[in-house]
Amino acid sequence: MIAYFNKNYVATGIFDREIGRNLARLKQKREQSDYDDFFIASKEEAQKQFDNAESIVAAIIEYMRKNNSGTII
């Protein structure tokens, strides 16, 4: 899904490359927390990733509003 998003939305310039990089970081951190036996996220790291996720969702919602792309909750 991330590869599809990057190919169709980031590479085409619809979304900034920073959003693509942040998505990759979020995925990496999620995988680390799932599969690394001793992974412990600091409160600061968790907050940073939460803020990244919020900004990505906000950018997608804004895109959907501007392009009348379906229902937004």
N, CA, C and O atoms as a MOPAC input file, in Angstrom:
PM7 MOZYME 1SCF
protein

 N      0.82100 1    -1.17700 1     0.00000 1
 C      0.00000 1     0.00000 1     0.00000 1
 C      0.87600 1     1.25500 1     0.00000 1
 O      0.57500 1     2.22300 1    -0.69900 1
 N      1.94600 1     1.23900 1     0.77400 1
 C      2.83400 1     2.39400 1     0.81500 1
 C      3.52200 1     2.57700 1    -0.53900 1
 O      3.65600 1     3.70000 1    -1.02500 1
 N      3.95300 1     1.47800 1    -1.13900 1
 C      4.58200 1     1.56800 1    -2.46000 1
 C      3.60900 1     2.13600 1    -3.48800 1
 O      3.99400 1     2.96200 1    -4.31600 1
 N      2.36400 1     1.70300 1    -3.44000 1
 C      1.33400 1     2.21300 1    -4.35000 1
 C      1.13900 1     3.71800 1    -4.13300 1
 O      1.09100 1     4.48800 1    -5.09200 1
 N      1.02800 1     4.12600 1    -2.87800 1
 C      0.84800 1     5.53200 1    -2.54400 1
 C      2.02500 1     6.35100 1    -3.07300 1
 O      1.83500 1     7.39100 1    -3.70300 1
 N      3.24000 1     5.87200 1    -2.81000 1
 C      4.41500 1     6.60000 1    -3.26900 1
 C      4.46600 1     6.68400 1    -4.79300 1
 O      4.78200 1     7.73800 1    -5.34500 1
 N      4.16000 1     5.59000 1    -5.46700 1
 C      4.20600 1     5.56700 1    -6.93400 1
 C      3.15500 1     6.48700 1    -7.54800 1
 O      3.44000 1     7.21800 1    -8.49700 1
 N      1.95500 1     6.45000 1    -7.01000 1
 C      0.83600 1     7.16000 1    -7.63200 1
 C      0.57200 1     8.55700 1    -7.09100 1
 O     -0.09900 1     9.35500 1    -7.74600 1
 N      1.08100 1     8.85800 1    -5.92600 1
 C      0.78100 1    10.15900 1    -5.32900 1
 C      2.02600 1    10.99000 1    -5.00500 1
 O      2.01000 1    12.21200 1    -5.15300 1
 N      3.09500 1    10.33700 1    -4.56600 1
 C      4.31600 1    11.08500 1    -4.24000 1
 C      5.15200 1    11.30200 1    -5.50400 1
 O      5.55800 1    12.42700 1    -5.79400 1
 N      5.40500 1    10.24000 1    -6.24600 1
 C      6.23400 1    10.35200 1    -7.45600 1
 C      5.60900 1    11.27100 1    -8.49900 1
 O      6.32000 1    11.88600 1    -9.29500 1
 N      4.29800 1    11.36500 1    -8.49700 1
 C      3.61000 1    12.23100 1    -9.46800 1
 C      3.49700 1    13.67300 1    -8.98700 1
 O      3.01900 1    14.53800 1    -9.72200 1
 N      3.93600 1    13.93800 1    -7.74800 1
 C      3.94000 1    15.29800 1    -7.23400 1
 C      2.66900 1    15.73000 1    -6.53700 1
 O      2.55600 1    16.88800 1    -6.13400 1
 N      1.71500 1    14.83900 1    -6.38400 1
 C      0.47600 1    15.19300 1    -5.69600 1
 C      0.76400 1    15.47100 1    -4.22200 1
 O      0.24300 1    16.42300 1    -3.64100 1
 N      1.60400 1    14.62400 1    -3.63100 1
 C      2.03400 1    14.81900 1    -2.24900 1
 C      3.53900 1    15.00200 1    -2.21500 1
 O      4.26000 1    14.46100 1    -3.05300 1
 N      4.00100 1    15.75700 1    -1.25400 1
 C      5.41600 1    16.04500 1    -1.08000 1
 C      6.20400 1    14.77200 1    -0.74500 1
 O      5.67900 1    13.85600 1    -0.11300 1
 N      7.45300 1    14.73000 1    -1.17200 1
 C      8.29900 1    13.56400 1    -0.89100 1
 C      8.48600 1    13.33400 1     0.60800 1
 O      8.70500 1    12.20100 1     1.03700 1
 N      8.40400 1    14.38200 1     1.39400 1
 C      8.53900 1    14.22300 1     2.85300 1
 C      7.43300 1    13.32500 1     3.40300 1
 O      7.66400 1    12.57000 1     4.34700 1
 N      6.25600 1    13.39900 1     2.83200 1
 C      5.17200 1    12.51600 1     3.26100 1
 C      5.53500 1    11.06700 1     2.96400 1
 O      5.28500 1    10.19000 1     3.79100 1
 N      6.11100 1    10.80300 1     1.81900 1
 C      6.55300 1     9.45500 1     1.48700 1
 C      7.61600 1     8.95700 1     2.44600 1
 O      7.58100 1     7.80400 1     2.87600 1
 N      8.56200 1     9.82600 1     2.78300 1
 C      9.60700 1     9.43800 1     3.73900 1
 C      9.01800 1     9.18800 1     5.11500 1
 O      9.41000 1     8.24300 1     5.79900 1
 N      8.08100 1    10.02700 1     5.52400 1
 C      7.45900 1     9.83500 1     6.84200 1
 C      6.65400 1     8.53600 1     6.89400 1
 O      6.65400 1     7.84800 1     7.91500 1
 N      5.97800 1     8.20300 1     5.81400 1
 C      5.26100 1     6.92400 1     5.76600 1
 C      6.22400 1     5.75100 1     5.92800 1
 O      5.93500 1     4.79400 1     6.64700 1
 N      7.36000 1     5.83300 1     5.26000 1
 C      8.35800 1     4.76400 1     5.36600 1
 C      8.88300 1     4.65100 1     6.79300 1
 O      9.08000 1     3.54600 1     7.29700 1
 N      9.10900 1     5.79200 1     7.44800 1
 C      9.57800 1     5.76700 1     8.84400 1
 C      8.51700 1     5.17100 1     9.77000 1
 O      8.83300 1     4.38400 1    10.66200 1
 N      7.27500 1     5.54800 1     9.55200 1
 C      6.19600 1     4.99700 1    10.37800 1
 C      6.12300 1     3.48000 1    10.23300 1
 O      5.96700 1     2.75800 1    11.21800 1
 N      6.23500 1     3.01000 1     9.00400 1
 C      6.20200 1     1.57000 1     8.75400 1
 C      7.38400 1     0.87900 1     9.43600 1
 O      7.23000 1    -0.17400 1    10.05400 1
 N      8.55200 1     1.48200 1     9.31400 1
 C      9.74600 1     0.90100 1     9.93000 1
 C      9.59700 1     0.81300 1    11.45100 1
 O      9.92400 1    -0.21000 1    12.05000 1
 N      9.11200 1     1.86700 1    12.06100 1
 C      8.92700 1     1.86700 1    13.52400 1
 C      7.87500 1     0.84400 1    13.94500 1
 O      8.03000 1     0.17000 1    14.96300 1
 N      6.80800 1     0.73200 1    13.15700 1
 C      5.78900 1    -0.26300 1    13.49100 1
 C      6.37400 1    -1.66400 1    13.42500 1
 O      6.13200 1    -2.48400 1    14.31100 1
 N      7.13700 1    -1.93800 1    12.38400 1
 C      7.74300 1    -3.26000 1    12.25400 1
 C      8.74400 1    -3.52700 1    13.36700 1
 O      8.82200 1    -4.64400 1    13.87900 1
 N      9.51000 1    -2.51100 1    13.74400 1
 C     10.44400 1    -2.68400 1    14.85700 1
 C      9.69400 1    -3.02000 1    16.14300 1
 O     10.09400 1    -3.91100 1    16.89200 1
 N      8.62000 1    -2.30800 1    16.38600 1
 C      7.87900 1    -2.54900 1    17.62500 1
 C      7.19700 1    -3.91400 1    17.61700 1
 O      7.00500 1    -4.51400 1    18.67400 1
 N      6.83100 1    -4.40800 1    16.44100 1
 C      6.18900 1    -5.71800 1    16.34000 1
 C      7.17800 1    -6.87000 1    16.43900 1
 O      6.88600 1    -7.89300 1    17.05900 1
 N      8.35200 1    -6.70500 1    15.82800 1
 C      9.22200 1    -7.85800 1    15.62700 1
 C     10.53900 1    -7.82800 1    16.39800 1
 O     11.14700 1    -8.88000 1    16.59000 1
 N     11.00000 1    -6.65700 1    16.84600 1
 C     12.23200 1    -6.59200 1    17.63200 1
 C     11.90900 1    -6.91500 1    19.08600 1
 O     11.05800 1    -6.27400 1    19.70300 1
 N     12.58800 1    -7.90300 1    19.61600 1
 C     12.30000 1    -8.36100 1    20.97300 1
 C     12.50200 1    -7.28500 1    22.03100 1
 O     11.78500 1    -7.25700 1    23.03000 1
 N     13.46100 1    -6.40800 1    21.82500 1
 C     13.80400 1    -5.44100 1    22.86600 1
 C     13.56000 1    -3.99700 1    22.44300 1
 O     14.18600 1    -3.07800 1    22.97200 1
 N     12.66200 1    -3.79800 1    21.50100 1
 C     12.37300 1    -2.44100 1    21.03400 1
 C     11.53200 1    -1.71000 1    22.07300 1
 O     10.47400 1    -2.18500 1    22.48600 1
 N     12.01900 1    -0.56000 1    22.48100 1
 C     11.26600 1     0.29800 1    23.40300 1
 C     11.30300 1     1.71100 1    22.83800 1
 O     12.37600 1     2.29600 1    22.68600 1
 N     10.15600 1     2.24700 1    22.53200 1
 C     10.07400 1     3.61200 1    22.01200 1
 C      9.99000 1     4.58200 1    23.18100 1
 O      9.25200 1     4.35800 1    24.14000 1
 N     10.75200 1     5.65300 1    23.08800 1
 C     10.66100 1     6.69500 1    24.10100 1
 C      9.36100 1     7.47300 1    23.90300 1
 O      8.73700 1     7.40900 1    22.84500 1
 N      8.98000 1     8.18700 1    24.91700 1
 C      7.78200 1     9.01600 1    24.81000 1
 C      7.95400 1    10.04500 1    23.69500 1
 O      7.01400 1    10.32600 1    22.95200 1
 N      9.15200 1    10.60100 1    23.58400 1
 C      9.42600 1    11.60500 1    22.55600 1
 C      9.32300 1    10.99500 1    21.15900 1
 O      8.74800 1    11.60100 1    20.25600 1
 N      9.88100 1     9.78900 1    20.98200 1
 C      9.81800 1     9.12100 1    19.68000 1
 C      8.36800 1     8.78300 1    19.32500 1
 O      7.94200 1     8.95800 1    18.18300 1
 N      7.62300 1     8.30100 1    20.30900 1
 C      6.21600 1     7.97400 1    20.06600 1
 C      5.43700 1     9.22800 1    19.66800 1
 O      4.60800 1     9.18400 1    18.75900 1
 N      5.70300 1    10.34200 1    20.34500 1
 C      5.01000 1    11.58900 1    20.02400 1
 C      5.38100 1    12.06700 1    18.62400 1
 O      4.52200 1    12.54400 1    17.88300 1
 N      6.65400 1    11.94300 1    18.26100 1
 C      7.10300 1    12.34100 1    16.92900 1
 C      6.38900 1    11.53200 1    15.85100 1
 O      5.93700 1    12.09000 1    14.85100 1
 N      6.28900 1    10.23700 1    16.05000 1
 C      5.61700 1     9.38600 1    15.06300 1
 C      4.11900 1     9.67600 1    15.01700 1
 O      3.51400 1     9.64900 1    13.94600 1
 N      3.52600 1     9.95000 1    16.16200 1
 C      2.10900 1    10.32000 1    16.20200 1
 C      1.88300 1    11.61000 1    15.42000 1
 O      0.93700 1    11.71100 1    14.64000 1
 N      2.75600 1    12.59400 1    15.63300 1
 C      2.63900 1    13.86900 1    14.91900 1
 C      2.80900 1    13.67000 1    13.41200 1
 O      2.10100 1    14.29000 1    12.61800 1
 N      3.75300 1    12.80100 1    13.01800 1
 C      3.93500 1    12.49400 1    11.59900 1
 C      2.66500 1    11.89200 1    11.01200 1
 O      2.22900 1    12.28600 1     9.93100 1
 N      2.08000 1    10.95100 1    11.71400 1
 C      0.85500 1    10.30700 1    11.23400 1
 C     -0.26900 1    11.32900 1    11.09700 1
 O     -1.00500 1    11.32600 1    10.11100 1
 N     -0.39400 1    12.19700 1    12.08800 1
 C     -1.43200 1    13.23600 1    12.03200 1
 C     -1.25400 1    14.14200 1    10.81800 1
 O     -2.23200 1    14.48300 1    10.15200 1
 N     -0.01700 1    14.53500 1    10.52300 1
 C      0.21200 1    15.43700 1     9.39200 1
 C     -0.06600 1    14.73500 1     8.06100 1
 O     -0.54900 1    15.36100 1     7.11800 1
 N      0.23800 1    13.44500 1     7.98400 1
 C     -0.05700 1    12.68700 1     6.75900 1
 C     -1.56300 1    12.59400 1     6.55600 1
 O     -2.05900 1    12.83300 1     5.45500 1
 N     -2.28000 1    12.25400 1     7.59300 1
 C     -3.74200 1    12.14800 1     7.49500 1
 C     -4.34400 1    13.50000 1     7.12600 1
 O     -5.25700 1    13.56300 1     6.30300 1
 N     -3.84800 1    14.57400 1     7.71900 1
 C     -4.36100 1    15.91500 1     7.41000 1
 C     -4.12400 1    16.26300 1     5.93200 1
 O     -4.99700 1    16.83500 1     5.27900 1
 N     -2.95000 1    15.91900 1     5.41500 1
 C     -2.64900 1    16.20300 1     4.00500 1
 C     -3.56700 1    15.41100 1     3.08100 1
 O     -4.03300 1    15.93300 1     2.06800 1
 N     -3.82500 1    14.16800 1     3.42100 1
 C     -4.70400 1    13.33200 1     2.59400 1
 C     -6.13700 1    13.85300 1     2.64100 1
 O     -6.81100 1    13.91000 1     1.61200 1
 N     -6.59900 1    14.22900 1     3.81300 1
 C     -7.95900 1    14.78200 1     3.94000 1
 C     -8.07800 1    16.06400 1     3.11900 1
 O     -9.07300 1    16.26800 1     2.42400 1
 N     -7.07700 1    16.91600 1     3.19900 1
 C     -7.09800 1    18.16100 1     2.42200 1
 C     -7.14200 1    17.87100 1     0.92300 1
 O     -7.88700 1    18.51700 1     0.18600 1
 N     -6.35400 1    16.91100 1     0.47700 1
 C     -6.38000 1    16.51300 1    -0.93100 1
 C     -7.77000 1    16.01600 1    -1.32000 1
 O     -8.29400 1    16.38100 1    -2.37200 1
 N     -8.35300 1    15.19200 1    -0.47700 1
 C     -9.68400 1    14.65000 1    -0.77600 1
 C    -10.72400 1    15.75800 1    -0.83500 1
 O    -11.60500 1    15.72900 1    -1.69300 1
 N    -10.63900 1    16.71800 1     0.04900 1
 C    -11.58800 1    17.83900 1     0.03000 1
 C    -11.45600 1    18.65400 1    -1.24700 1
 O    -12.45900 1    19.02100 1    -1.85900 1
 N    -10.23700 1    18.93400 1    -1.64800 1
 C    -10.00200 1    19.74200 1    -2.84200 1
 C    -10.43100 1    19.01600 1    -4.11300 1
 O    -10.79800 1    19.65000 1    -5.10300 1
 N    -10.38500 1    17.69700 1    -4.08400 1
 C    -10.66200 1    16.91000 1    -5.28600 1
 C    -11.97700 1    16.16100 1    -5.22400 1
 O    -12.23600 1    15.29600 1    -6.06000 1
 N    -12.81500 1    16.48100 1    -4.23900 1
 C    -14.10600 1    15.80300 1    -4.07700 1
 C    -13.96000 1    14.28100 1    -4.18200 1
 O    -14.69000 1    13.62300 1    -4.92200 1
 N    -13.01700 1    13.74900 1    -3.43700 1
 C    -12.67900 1    12.33000 1    -3.52200 1
 C    -13.36100 1    11.51800 1    -2.42800 1
 O    -12.69500 1    11.06000 1    -1.49900 1
 N    -14.61100 1    11.34100 1    -2.51500 1
 C    -15.29700 1    10.46800 1    -1.56900 1
 C    -15.69600 1    11.15400 1    -0.27400 1
 O    -15.56400 1    12.36700 1    -0.10600 1
 N    -16.18400 1    10.33100 1     0.62000 1
 C    -16.67200 1    10.80700 1     1.90600 1
 C    -15.52200 1    10.94100 1     2.89800 1
 O    -14.65600 1    10.07100 1     2.99100 1
 N    -15.53100 1    12.03100 1     3.62300 1
 C    -14.53800 1    12.25100 1     4.66300 1
 C    -15.24800 1    12.26300 1     6.00000 1
 O    -16.21700 1    12.99500 1     6.20500 1
 N    -14.75300 1    11.44900 1     6.89300 1
 C    -15.36700 1    11.37000 1     8.22200 1
 C    -14.86900 1    12.52000 1     9.05900 1
 O    -15.25700 1    12.65100 1    10.22000 1

